Coordinates of C-alpha atoms and ligand atoms in Angstrom, one line a residue:
M1 CA -42.9 75.3 1.9
S2 CA -40.6 74.0 -0.9
E3 CA -38.6 76.4 -3.1
E4 CA -40.3 77.9 -6.1
I5 CA -38.4 78.4 -9.4
N6 CA -39.3 79.2 -13.0
G7 CA -38.9 77.2 -16.2
N8 CA -35.7 79.0 -17.0
M9 CA -34.1 77.7 -13.8
V10 CA -35.5 74.2 -14.2
L11 CA -34.0 74.1 -17.7
A12 CA -30.6 75.5 -16.6
R13 CA -30.3 73.0 -13.7
A14 CA -31.4 70.1 -16.0
L15 CA -28.6 71.0 -18.5
K16 CA -26.1 71.1 -15.7
E17 CA -27.4 67.7 -14.4
Q18 CA -26.8 66.2 -17.9
G19 CA -23.2 67.3 -17.9
I20 CA -23.5 70.2 -20.4
E21 CA -20.6 72.6 -20.1
Y22 CA -20.9 75.1 -23.0
V23 CA -23.7 77.1 -24.4
F24 CA -23.3 79.2 -27.6
G25 CA -26.1 81.4 -28.8
I26 CA -27.7 84.7 -29.6
V27 CA -30.4 85.8 -27.2
G28 CA -33.5 88.0 -27.4
H29 CA -37.1 87.5 -26.4
P30 CA -38.0 85.0 -24.8
V31 CA -34.6 83.5 -23.8
I32 CA -32.6 86.4 -22.2
E33 CA -33.5 85.3 -18.7
L34 CA -32.6 81.7 -19.6
S35 CA -29.1 82.8 -20.6
M36 CA -28.8 84.4 -17.1
A37 CA -30.1 81.2 -15.4
I38 CA -27.6 79.2 -17.4
Q39 CA -24.7 81.3 -16.3
S40 CA -25.9 81.3 -12.7
V41 CA -25.7 77.5 -12.5
G42 CA -22.1 77.6 -13.8
L43 CA -22.5 76.8 -17.5
K44 CA -20.2 78.8 -19.8
Y45 CA -22.2 81.0 -22.2
I46 CA -20.6 82.4 -25.3
G47 CA -22.6 85.0 -27.2
M48 CA -22.1 84.7 -30.9
R49 CA -23.0 87.0 -33.9
N50 CA -24.8 84.6 -36.1
E51 CA -26.9 81.6 -35.2
Q52 CA -25.3 79.3 -37.8
S53 CA -21.9 79.9 -36.3
A54 CA -23.4 79.2 -32.8
T55 CA -24.5 75.8 -34.0
Y56 CA -21.1 75.1 -35.6
A57 CA -19.3 76.0 -32.4
A58 CA -21.7 73.9 -30.3
Q59 CA -21.2 70.8 -32.5
A60 CA -17.4 71.2 -32.7
I61 CA -17.2 71.3 -28.9
G62 CA -19.4 68.1 -29.0
Y63 CA -16.9 66.4 -31.3
L64 CA -13.9 67.5 -29.2
T65 CA -15.4 66.7 -25.8
K66 CA -17.8 63.8 -26.7
K67 CA -20.6 65.8 -24.9
P68 CA -23.0 67.9 -26.9
G69 CA -22.6 71.7 -26.8
V70 CA -25.8 73.6 -26.6
C71 CA -26.9 76.3 -29.1
L72 CA -29.4 78.7 -27.6
V73 CA -31.5 80.9 -30.0
V74 CA -34.7 82.9 -30.2
S75 CA -37.9 81.9 -31.9
G76 CA -38.7 82.0 -35.7
P77 CA -35.8 83.4 -37.7
G78 CA -33.3 82.5 -34.9
L79 CA -34.2 78.9 -35.0
L80 CA -34.5 78.9 -38.8
H81 CA -30.9 80.1 -39.1
C82 CA -29.9 77.0 -37.1
T83 CA -31.2 74.4 -39.5
G84 CA -28.0 74.5 -41.6
G85 CA -26.0 73.9 -38.5
M86 CA -28.3 71.1 -37.3
A87 CA -28.0 69.4 -40.6
N88 CA -24.3 69.7 -40.6
A89 CA -24.1 68.1 -37.1
Q90 CA -26.4 65.3 -38.1
I91 CA -24.6 64.5 -41.3
N92 CA -21.2 64.6 -39.6
C93 CA -22.5 62.4 -36.8
W94 CA -21.5 65.0 -34.1
P95 CA -23.6 65.6 -30.9
L96 CA -25.5 68.9 -30.6
L97 CA -28.4 70.2 -28.6
V98 CA -30.3 73.2 -30.0
I99 CA -32.7 75.1 -27.7
G100 CA -35.1 77.5 -29.2
G101 CA -37.4 80.0 -27.6
A102 CA -40.9 80.0 -29.0
T103 CA -43.9 82.3 -29.1
N104 CA -46.3 82.0 -26.1
E105 CA -48.7 79.1 -26.5
D106 CA -51.7 81.4 -26.2
H107 CA -50.5 83.4 -29.1
E108 CA -50.1 80.4 -31.4
G109 CA -52.4 80.3 -34.5
I110 CA -53.3 84.0 -34.2
G111 CA -50.0 85.5 -35.5
G112 CA -47.8 85.4 -32.4
F113 CA -44.4 87.1 -32.4
Q114 CA -42.0 85.1 -34.5
E115 CA -44.4 82.2 -34.5
C116 CA -43.0 79.3 -36.4
N117 CA -43.6 75.5 -36.4
Q118 CA -40.2 74.9 -34.9
V119 CA -40.4 71.3 -33.7
E120 CA -41.6 70.1 -37.1
L121 CA -39.0 72.3 -38.9
S122 CA -36.2 70.8 -36.9
R123 CA -37.3 67.2 -37.0
P124 CA -35.7 66.3 -40.4
Y125 CA -32.3 67.4 -39.1
C126 CA -32.5 65.8 -35.7
K127 CA -32.6 62.5 -33.8
Y128 CA -35.1 64.0 -31.4
A129 CA -37.2 67.1 -31.5
A130 CA -39.8 68.0 -28.9
R131 CA -41.5 70.6 -26.9
P132 CA -41.8 69.8 -23.1
P133 CA -45.5 70.2 -22.3
N134 CA -44.8 72.0 -19.0
A135 CA -41.9 73.1 -16.7
S136 CA -42.1 70.0 -14.5
L137 CA -41.3 67.7 -17.4
I138 CA -38.3 69.8 -18.7
P139 CA -35.6 67.5 -17.0
T140 CA -37.1 64.4 -18.6
H141 CA -36.9 65.9 -22.1
V142 CA -33.4 67.3 -21.5
E143 CA -32.2 63.9 -20.5
K144 CA -33.6 62.3 -23.5
A145 CA -32.4 65.0 -25.9
V146 CA -28.8 64.7 -24.6
R147 CA -28.9 60.9 -24.6
L148 CA -30.1 60.7 -28.2
A149 CA -27.5 63.3 -29.3
C150 CA -24.7 61.0 -28.0
Y151 CA -25.9 57.4 -27.9
G152 CA -25.4 55.2 -31.0
R153 CA -24.4 57.4 -33.9
P154 CA -24.2 60.9 -32.5
G155 CA -26.3 63.7 -34.0
A156 CA -28.5 66.7 -33.2
S157 CA -31.5 67.2 -30.8
Y158 CA -33.9 70.0 -30.6
L159 CA -36.0 71.3 -27.7
D160 CA -38.6 74.0 -28.0
F161 CA -39.5 76.4 -25.2
P162 CA -42.5 78.8 -25.5
G163 CA -42.0 81.9 -23.3
N164 CA -44.9 80.9 -21.1
I165 CA -43.2 77.6 -20.1
L166 CA -39.9 79.3 -19.4
Q167 CA -41.7 81.9 -17.2
S168 CA -44.1 79.6 -15.4
V169 CA -43.3 79.2 -11.7
I170 CA -43.5 75.8 -10.0
S171 CA -42.5 74.5 -6.7
V172 CA -39.4 72.3 -6.8
D173 CA -41.2 69.2 -5.4
K174 CA -43.5 69.2 -8.5
I175 CA -40.6 68.8 -10.9
V176 CA -40.4 65.3 -12.3
S177 CA -36.8 64.6 -11.4
C178 CA -34.5 62.8 -13.8
Y179 CA -31.4 60.8 -13.5
S180 CA -28.3 61.7 -15.5
H181 CA -27.6 58.9 -17.9
P182 CA -24.4 56.9 -17.9
E183 CA -21.8 57.0 -20.8
P184 CA -23.2 55.5 -24.0
P185 CA -23.0 51.7 -24.2
I186 CA -20.1 50.5 -26.3
P187 CA -20.9 47.7 -28.7
F188 CA -18.2 45.0 -28.9
P189 CA -17.4 43.0 -32.0
N190 CA -18.2 39.3 -32.2
P191 CA -14.9 37.5 -31.6
K192 CA -15.5 35.4 -34.7
E193 CA -15.5 38.6 -36.8
I194 CA -12.1 39.6 -35.4
I195 CA -10.7 36.2 -36.5
S196 CA -12.2 36.4 -40.0
S197 CA -11.0 40.1 -40.4
A198 CA -7.5 39.0 -39.4
D199 CA -7.7 36.1 -41.9
A200 CA -8.7 38.4 -44.7
L201 CA -6.0 41.0 -43.8
C202 CA -3.3 38.4 -43.6
S203 CA -4.1 36.9 -47.0
A204 CA -4.7 40.1 -49.0
K205 CA -2.3 41.0 -51.7
K206 CA -3.1 44.7 -51.7
P207 CA -4.6 45.6 -48.3
L208 CA -5.5 49.1 -47.3
V209 CA -6.8 50.6 -44.0
I210 CA -9.0 53.6 -44.3
I211 CA -9.5 55.6 -41.1
G212 CA -12.3 58.1 -40.8
K213 CA -13.5 60.6 -38.3
G214 CA -15.7 58.0 -36.6
A215 CA -12.4 56.5 -35.3
G216 CA -11.4 59.9 -34.0
Y217 CA -14.7 60.2 -32.3
A218 CA -14.3 56.8 -30.8
R219 CA -10.9 57.8 -29.3
A220 CA -9.4 54.7 -31.0
E221 CA -6.1 56.3 -31.7
T222 CA -4.0 54.2 -29.3
Y223 CA -5.0 50.9 -30.8
L224 CA -5.1 52.0 -34.4
R225 CA -1.6 53.4 -34.1
Q226 CA -0.5 50.1 -32.7
L227 CA -2.2 48.2 -35.4
I228 CA -0.6 50.2 -38.2
H229 CA 2.8 50.3 -36.5
Q230 CA 3.0 46.5 -35.9
T231 CA 1.3 45.2 -39.0
N232 CA 3.0 47.8 -41.4
L233 CA -0.3 47.9 -43.4
P234 CA -0.7 51.0 -45.6
F235 CA -3.4 53.4 -44.5
L236 CA -5.3 56.4 -45.7
A237 CA -7.0 58.9 -43.5
T238 CA -10.2 60.8 -44.6
P239 CA -10.0 64.6 -44.2
M240 CA -11.1 64.6 -40.5
G241 CA -9.7 61.1 -39.8
K242 CA -6.2 62.7 -40.2
G243 CA -4.1 62.4 -37.1
V244 CA -5.8 59.4 -35.6
V245 CA -2.6 57.7 -36.9
P246 CA -0.1 60.5 -37.6
D247 CA 0.1 61.8 -41.1
T248 CA 3.9 61.5 -40.8
A249 CA 3.7 57.8 -40.1
R250 CA 5.7 55.8 -42.7
Q251 CA 2.6 53.7 -43.5
S252 CA 0.5 56.8 -44.6
V253 CA -0.1 56.6 -48.3
A254 CA -1.8 59.9 -48.5
S255 CA 0.5 60.9 -51.4
A256 CA -0.6 57.9 -53.4
R257 CA -4.3 58.2 -52.5
T258 CA -5.8 57.7 -56.0
L259 CA -3.6 54.6 -56.7
A260 CA -4.2 53.1 -53.2
L261 CA -8.0 53.4 -53.6
Q262 CA -8.0 52.2 -57.2
K263 CA -5.9 49.1 -56.7
A264 CA -6.5 47.9 -53.1
D265 CA -8.0 44.4 -53.1
L266 CA -9.0 44.5 -49.4
I267 CA -10.1 47.5 -47.4
L268 CA -10.5 47.7 -43.7
L269 CA -12.9 50.7 -43.3
V270 CA -13.0 52.0 -39.8
G271 CA -15.3 55.0 -38.9
A272 CA -15.8 56.3 -42.5
R273 CA -18.6 56.0 -45.0
L274 CA -18.4 55.1 -48.6
N275 CA -20.1 58.4 -49.7
W276 CA -18.8 61.1 -52.0
I277 CA -15.7 61.7 -50.0
L278 CA -14.6 58.1 -50.7
H279 CA -16.1 58.1 -54.3
F280 CA -18.9 55.7 -53.2
G281 CA -16.4 52.8 -53.1
R282 CA -17.1 52.2 -56.7
S283 CA -15.3 51.8 -60.0
P284 CA -13.4 53.7 -61.6
R285 CA -12.1 55.1 -58.3
F286 CA -12.0 51.6 -56.7
D287 CA -11.4 48.1 -58.1
S288 CA -14.8 46.7 -58.9
N289 CA -13.8 43.5 -57.0
V290 CA -12.5 45.2 -53.9
K291 CA -13.5 43.5 -50.6
V292 CA -14.5 45.7 -47.8
I293 CA -14.5 45.0 -44.0
Q294 CA -16.7 47.7 -42.7
V295 CA -16.7 48.6 -39.0
D296 CA -19.4 51.0 -37.8
I297 CA -21.4 51.7 -34.8
V298 CA -24.7 51.6 -36.8
P299 CA -26.0 48.5 -38.6
E300 CA -28.0 50.7 -41.1
E301 CA -24.8 52.0 -42.5
M302 CA -23.7 48.5 -43.6
H303 CA -23.4 47.6 -47.3
N304 CA -24.2 51.2 -48.3
S305 CA -23.3 51.8 -52.0
I306 CA -21.4 48.5 -52.3
K307 CA -21.8 45.1 -50.6
S308 CA -19.2 44.6 -47.9
L309 CA -17.3 41.3 -47.4
A310 CA -17.9 41.7 -43.6
A311 CA -20.2 44.2 -41.9
I312 CA -19.1 44.5 -38.3
Q313 CA -21.3 46.4 -35.9
S314 CA -18.9 47.6 -33.2
D315 CA -17.4 50.7 -31.6
I316 CA -14.1 51.2 -33.2
L317 CA -12.2 51.3 -29.9
P318 CA -12.9 47.6 -28.8
F319 CA -12.7 46.5 -32.4
A320 CA -9.2 47.9 -32.9
D321 CA -8.1 46.6 -29.5
A322 CA -9.2 43.1 -30.3
L323 CA -7.7 43.2 -33.8
V324 CA -4.4 44.3 -32.5
D325 CA -4.4 41.3 -30.1
E326 CA -5.3 38.9 -32.9
M327 CA -2.7 40.3 -35.3
S328 CA 0.0 40.2 -32.5
K329 CA -0.8 36.5 -31.9
R330 CA -0.2 35.8 -35.6
K331 CA 2.9 38.0 -35.6
F332 CA 1.7 39.4 -38.8
R333 CA 3.8 42.0 -40.6
F334 CA 3.1 43.2 -44.1
D335 CA 6.5 43.0 -45.8
E336 CA 7.9 46.3 -46.9
N337 CA 9.5 44.6 -49.9
N338 CA 6.4 43.3 -51.6
E339 CA 5.0 44.6 -54.8
W340 CA 2.1 46.6 -53.2
W341 CA 4.4 48.6 -51.0
K342 CA 6.8 49.2 -53.9
E343 CA 4.0 50.4 -56.1
L344 CA 2.7 52.7 -53.3
N345 CA 6.1 54.0 -52.4
D346 CA 7.0 54.8 -56.0
K347 CA 3.8 56.7 -56.5
C348 CA 4.2 58.6 -53.2
E349 CA 7.7 59.6 -54.2
K350 CA 6.6 60.9 -57.6
N351 CA 3.7 62.9 -56.2
Q352 CA 5.7 64.3 -53.4
K353 CA 8.3 65.5 -55.9
I354 CA 5.6 67.5 -57.8
V355 CA 4.2 69.0 -54.7
K356 CA 7.7 69.9 -53.4
E357 CA 8.5 71.7 -56.6
M358 CA 5.3 73.7 -56.4
S359 CA 5.9 74.4 -52.7
L360 CA 9.3 75.8 -53.4
D361 CA 8.0 78.1 -56.1
N362 CA 7.9 81.4 -54.2
S363 CA 7.2 83.5 -57.2
V364 CA 4.8 86.4 -56.6
P365 CA 1.8 86.3 -56.8
L366 CA 2.1 83.3 -54.6
N367 CA 0.5 79.8 -55.2
Y368 CA -1.3 77.7 -52.7
Y369 CA 1.4 75.2 -52.3
S370 CA 4.1 77.6 -51.3
V371 CA 1.8 79.4 -48.9
F372 CA 0.8 76.1 -47.1
H373 CA 4.4 74.8 -47.1
N374 CA 5.6 77.9 -45.3
V375 CA 2.7 78.2 -43.0
Y376 CA 3.2 74.6 -41.9
D377 CA 6.9 75.3 -41.2
M378 CA 5.9 78.1 -38.8
I379 CA 2.9 76.8 -36.8
P380 CA 3.2 74.7 -33.7
N381 CA 3.1 71.0 -34.7
D382 CA 0.4 70.2 -32.1
C383 CA -2.1 73.0 -33.1
I384 CA -5.7 72.4 -34.1
I385 CA -6.1 73.2 -37.7
I386 CA -9.5 74.4 -39.1
S387 CA -9.9 74.7 -42.8
E388 CA -12.5 75.7 -45.3
G389 CA -12.8 77.0 -48.8
A390 CA -12.5 74.9 -52.0
N391 CA -8.8 74.9 -53.0
T392 CA -7.7 76.2 -49.6
M393 CA -9.1 73.1 -47.9
D394 CA -8.2 70.5 -50.5
I395 CA -4.6 71.6 -51.1
G396 CA -4.1 72.5 -47.5
R397 CA -5.1 69.0 -46.4
S398 CA -2.2 67.4 -48.1
I399 CA 0.4 69.9 -46.8
L400 CA -0.8 70.9 -43.4
L401 CA -0.2 67.6 -41.6
N402 CA -1.9 66.4 -38.5
N403 CA -0.1 64.1 -36.0
L404 CA -2.8 64.2 -33.4
P405 CA -6.4 63.0 -33.5
R406 CA -9.3 65.4 -33.7
H407 CA -6.9 68.2 -34.6
R408 CA -8.5 68.9 -38.0
L409 CA -12.0 70.4 -38.4
D410 CA -13.3 71.3 -41.9
A411 CA -16.3 71.7 -44.1
G412 CA -16.9 67.9 -43.6
T413 CA -19.3 65.5 -45.0
F414 CA -21.9 68.1 -45.9
G415 CA -19.3 70.4 -47.5
T416 CA -20.5 73.3 -45.5
M417 CA -18.7 76.6 -46.0
G418 CA -18.9 79.1 -43.1
V419 CA -18.0 76.7 -40.4
G420 CA -14.5 78.0 -39.8
L421 CA -14.8 80.8 -37.2
G422 CA -17.5 78.9 -35.2
F423 CA -15.3 75.8 -35.1
G424 CA -12.3 78.1 -34.2
I425 CA -14.2 79.6 -31.3
A426 CA -15.1 76.1 -29.9
A427 CA -11.6 74.8 -30.5
A428 CA -10.0 77.8 -28.7
L429 CA -12.3 77.3 -25.7
Y430 CA -11.5 73.6 -25.7
C431 CA -7.8 74.4 -25.7
R432 CA -8.2 77.0 -22.9
D433 CA -10.1 74.6 -20.7
Y434 CA -8.5 71.2 -21.5
C435 CA -5.0 71.8 -23.0
P436 CA -3.7 75.2 -22.1
G437 CA -1.1 76.6 -24.5
K438 CA -2.3 74.7 -27.5
R439 CA -3.1 77.0 -30.5
V440 CA -5.9 77.1 -33.0
I441 CA -5.2 78.1 -36.7
C442 CA -8.1 78.8 -39.1
V443 CA -6.9 78.5 -42.7
E444 CA -9.7 80.1 -44.7
G445 CA -10.5 80.8 -48.3
D446 CA -11.6 84.5 -48.7
S447 CA -15.1 83.4 -49.7
A448 CA -15.4 81.0 -46.8
F449 CA -14.2 83.6 -44.3
G450 CA -17.0 85.9 -45.6
F451 CA -19.7 83.6 -44.3
S452 CA -18.8 84.2 -40.7
G453 CA -16.2 87.0 -40.6
M454 CA -18.0 89.0 -37.9
E455 CA -17.3 86.2 -35.4
I456 CA -13.9 87.9 -35.1
E457 CA -15.7 90.2 -32.6
T458 CA -16.7 87.2 -30.6
M459 CA -13.1 86.0 -30.5
I460 CA -12.1 89.5 -29.3
R461 CA -14.8 89.5 -26.6
Y462 CA -13.7 86.1 -25.1
N463 CA -9.9 86.7 -25.5
L464 CA -9.5 83.8 -27.9
P465 CA -6.1 83.7 -29.5
V466 CA -7.1 82.1 -32.9
V467 CA -4.9 82.9 -35.8
I468 CA -6.9 83.3 -38.9
I469 CA -5.1 83.0 -42.2
I470 CA -7.1 84.1 -45.2
V471 CA -5.8 82.7 -48.4
N472 CA -7.1 85.4 -50.6
N473 CA -7.6 84.8 -54.3
S474 CA -10.4 87.3 -54.6
G475 CA -13.0 84.8 -55.5
I476 CA -14.9 81.6 -55.1
G477 CA -12.6 79.0 -56.7
M478 CA -10.8 81.7 -58.7
G479 CA -10.8 85.5 -58.9
F480 CA -9.4 88.4 -60.7
S481 CA -6.4 90.7 -60.3
K482 CA -7.2 94.3 -59.3
E483 CA -6.7 95.5 -62.9
D484 CA -8.8 92.8 -64.5
Y485 CA -11.5 93.3 -62.0
K486 CA -11.6 97.0 -62.6
S487 CA -11.9 96.6 -66.3
I488 CA -14.7 94.1 -66.0
Q489 CA -16.5 96.5 -63.7
E490 CA -16.2 99.2 -66.3
M491 CA -17.5 97.1 -69.1
G492 CA -21.1 98.0 -68.3
D493 CA -23.7 97.1 -65.7
P494 CA -21.5 95.2 -63.1
S495 CA -24.4 92.8 -62.4
L496 CA -24.1 91.7 -66.0
T497 CA -20.3 91.6 -66.3
I498 CA -18.9 90.5 -63.0
P499 CA -18.8 86.6 -62.9
A500 CA -20.7 85.1 -60.0
T501 CA -17.4 83.5 -58.7
A502 CA -15.6 86.9 -58.4
L503 CA -15.2 88.8 -55.1
N504 CA -13.9 92.3 -54.8
A505 CA -10.2 92.2 -55.8
E506 CA -7.6 92.3 -53.0
T507 CA -10.0 93.1 -50.1
H508 CA -8.0 94.0 -47.0
Y509 CA -9.8 91.8 -44.5
E510 CA -7.0 92.3 -42.0
H511 CA -8.3 95.8 -41.4
M512 CA -11.1 94.2 -39.4
M513 CA -8.5 94.1 -36.6
N514 CA -8.4 97.9 -36.6
M515 CA -12.0 97.8 -35.3
F516 CA -10.5 96.6 -32.0
D517 CA -7.4 98.8 -32.1
K518 CA -5.3 95.8 -33.0
K519 CA -3.0 95.3 -35.9
G520 CA -3.8 92.9 -38.8
F521 CA -1.3 91.5 -41.2
Y522 CA -1.1 91.1 -45.0
A523 CA 1.4 89.3 -47.1
R524 CA 2.2 89.1 -50.8
T525 CA 5.6 87.4 -50.4
I526 CA 7.0 84.5 -48.4
P527 CA 9.2 86.7 -46.2
E528 CA 6.1 88.8 -45.4
L529 CA 4.0 85.7 -44.7
K530 CA 6.6 84.2 -42.4
K531 CA 7.0 87.5 -40.4
A532 CA 3.2 87.8 -40.1
V533 CA 2.7 84.2 -38.9
K534 CA 5.5 84.7 -36.3
E535 CA 4.0 87.9 -35.0
A536 CA 0.4 86.6 -35.1
L537 CA 1.3 83.7 -32.9
I538 CA 2.6 86.0 -30.1
P539 CA -0.6 87.3 -28.5
T540 CA -2.3 84.7 -26.3
D541 CA -5.3 86.9 -25.4
H542 CA -6.7 87.9 -28.8
P543 CA -7.2 86.7 -32.3
S544 CA -5.1 87.7 -35.4
I545 CA -5.9 88.0 -39.1
I546 CA -3.3 87.4 -41.7
N547 CA -4.5 88.2 -45.3
V548 CA -2.4 86.5 -47.9
F549 CA -2.8 87.7 -51.4
I550 CA -2.2 84.8 -53.8
N551 CA -2.5 84.5 -57.6
P552 CA -6.2 84.8 -58.4
Q553 CA -5.7 82.0 -61.0
A554 CA -3.8 79.7 -58.7
D555 CA -5.1 76.1 -58.9
R556 CA -4.4 72.5 -57.8
K557 CA -1.8 70.4 -59.4
P558 CA -3.2 68.3 -62.3
Q559 CA -5.5 65.6 -61.0
T560 CA -6.1 62.1 -62.4
F561 CA -9.8 62.4 -61.9
S562 CA -11.8 65.6 -62.0
W563 CA -13.7 66.4 -58.8
L564 CA -16.7 64.2 -58.1
T565 CA -16.0 61.9 -61.0
E566 CA -18.5 59.2 -60.4
S567 CA -18.9 55.6 -61.2
K568 CA -21.6 54.6 -63.7
L569 CA -24.5 54.7 -61.3
Ligands
ADP601 P1 -15.3 60.5 -42.7 O1 -15.9 61.9 -43.0 O2 -14.1 60.6 -42.0 O3 -15.3 59.7 -43.9 P2 -17.9 59.7 -41.8 O4 -18.6 60.8 -41.1 O5 -18.3 59.5 -43.3 O6 -16.3 59.9 -41.7 O7 -18.2 58.3 -41.1 C1 -18.1 58.2 -39.8 C2 -18.7 56.9 -39.4 O8 -18.3 56.6 -38.1 C3 -20.2 57.0 -39.3 O9 -20.8 56.0 -40.2 C4 -20.6 56.7 -37.8 O10 -21.7 56.0 -37.7 C5 -19.3 56.0 -37.4 N1 -19.0 56.2 -36.0 C6 -19.2 57.2 -35.2 N2 -18.7 57.0 -33.9 C7 -18.4 55.7 -33.9 C8 -17.8 54.8 -32.9 N3 -17.6 55.2 -31.7 N4 -17.5 53.5 -33.3 C9 -17.8 53.1 -34.6 N5 -18.2 53.9 -35.5 C10 -18.5 55.2 -35.2
MG602 MG1 -11.2 82.4 -52.7

């Protein structure tokens, strides 16, 4: 007689078969047994404190390893709490597989426990959402869900498992077995398009290369570095495209971003979209006559917002490889002494001077620039930096440089706050398993930290040495000093007087470490900050919190355009 197993084990084996390595989740009825089956087949299970954080961790591991992480949750509220995370994965084009328990099928329609239309609920945020009809068909659906999460433009998949299917027992020979699919097919560019791209780049007066996180996902760093190095073309990285070509490369014009976007006459856009992050590619942030060579894995993305000169459907890796060859053949090098480089260099110098002045201003209460400048000095230069919070993320991006690809994770295309600690957990596991010794630093606004602060307990449980730096201005955007906050509180009913953007003044978040008999740090001055960062980096078996009190009114340096200044749509 052949072996008999239940749905839990069929599912655990199918996940293993498809190359899944990590599962993040929060269990309860009906998926507790499933978590045990998952561990029994050798998959790593990480129990989180909040389902959203579990989805963030699972998608970050997907971006870092190119294989989806799984998020495992219970029915009803458990799955509902995942929708924000699924949407975030889908919008950032990162692979993710969510698995939800569901009420028993014979309780459906009559008020079953946590009954909820989960497949339909997930569908808008997923490339594939389904409920396997029985245990024998589980492997088929798992294969498809994983394939759709990583093939083409990566994204989210959802699989729904009623308790009765997980508990049903079948003999192994009744399982419809499934293959494990090969690596995603890689679309190559048409050689003619490489020639015309090279023609356009060679004849442009003001060329610019924009590198997005799609290039990071494509692992195109070797060729893109070669391209920039040998052609001397100026480039800009998007927030998570940072590090594909090092931020410290001479050709980075990050410090002249506004000017570069506004005046470029030809843009090579690799692995980035002309959405709000790039001001839709439109005037006044871009020249209205700018020509764009757009390279993307999906044809549907082409000509979005503006019409491209060339729309090249290709994986960035073979595209960059072929373009490097073509440009080498032509021995093309963009002259350092031409007008465009002069203009860009001048602007970079001017802006760097302003930022330097602000960075060197160590007056107390501290400003963002001096905090980041000093943090950057102290952290290992190969660490993974995670960042969220409005000013914390925006100002930090220009000072906390990345010289390695996929070493910056932030609120991303969806602008999601609350991703930080989940991303931190995934990044720390990735470091432990793939690059031991590498460190993870979460640079968090105090508001952003609040969304997922309890994940500190998860980091303690799994011995993850994440350093969390909270840049604390006691508010969302801006806050109040302790005295001002107190007087506002005393003005009458606090719900009528405390602005919606304020948080309790000078909260000592570092005391959370005391819950685990560990020491947290706080800093009001640069010497205190430096000492704290140094000490926080020592432990390699648990996280640390550094709470940096900054001026509640600290802001960005004056900007040419206010945030989200749009073209006339
Ligand atoms: P950023 O936030 O850096 O601007 P986006 O997420 O807006 O980046 O854009 C990334 C783009 O990269 C998406 O349009 C996606 O389809 C594309 N992409 C993802 N993977 C690849 C790949 N391997 N090759 C080419 N394009 C890719
Ligand atoms: Mg804040």
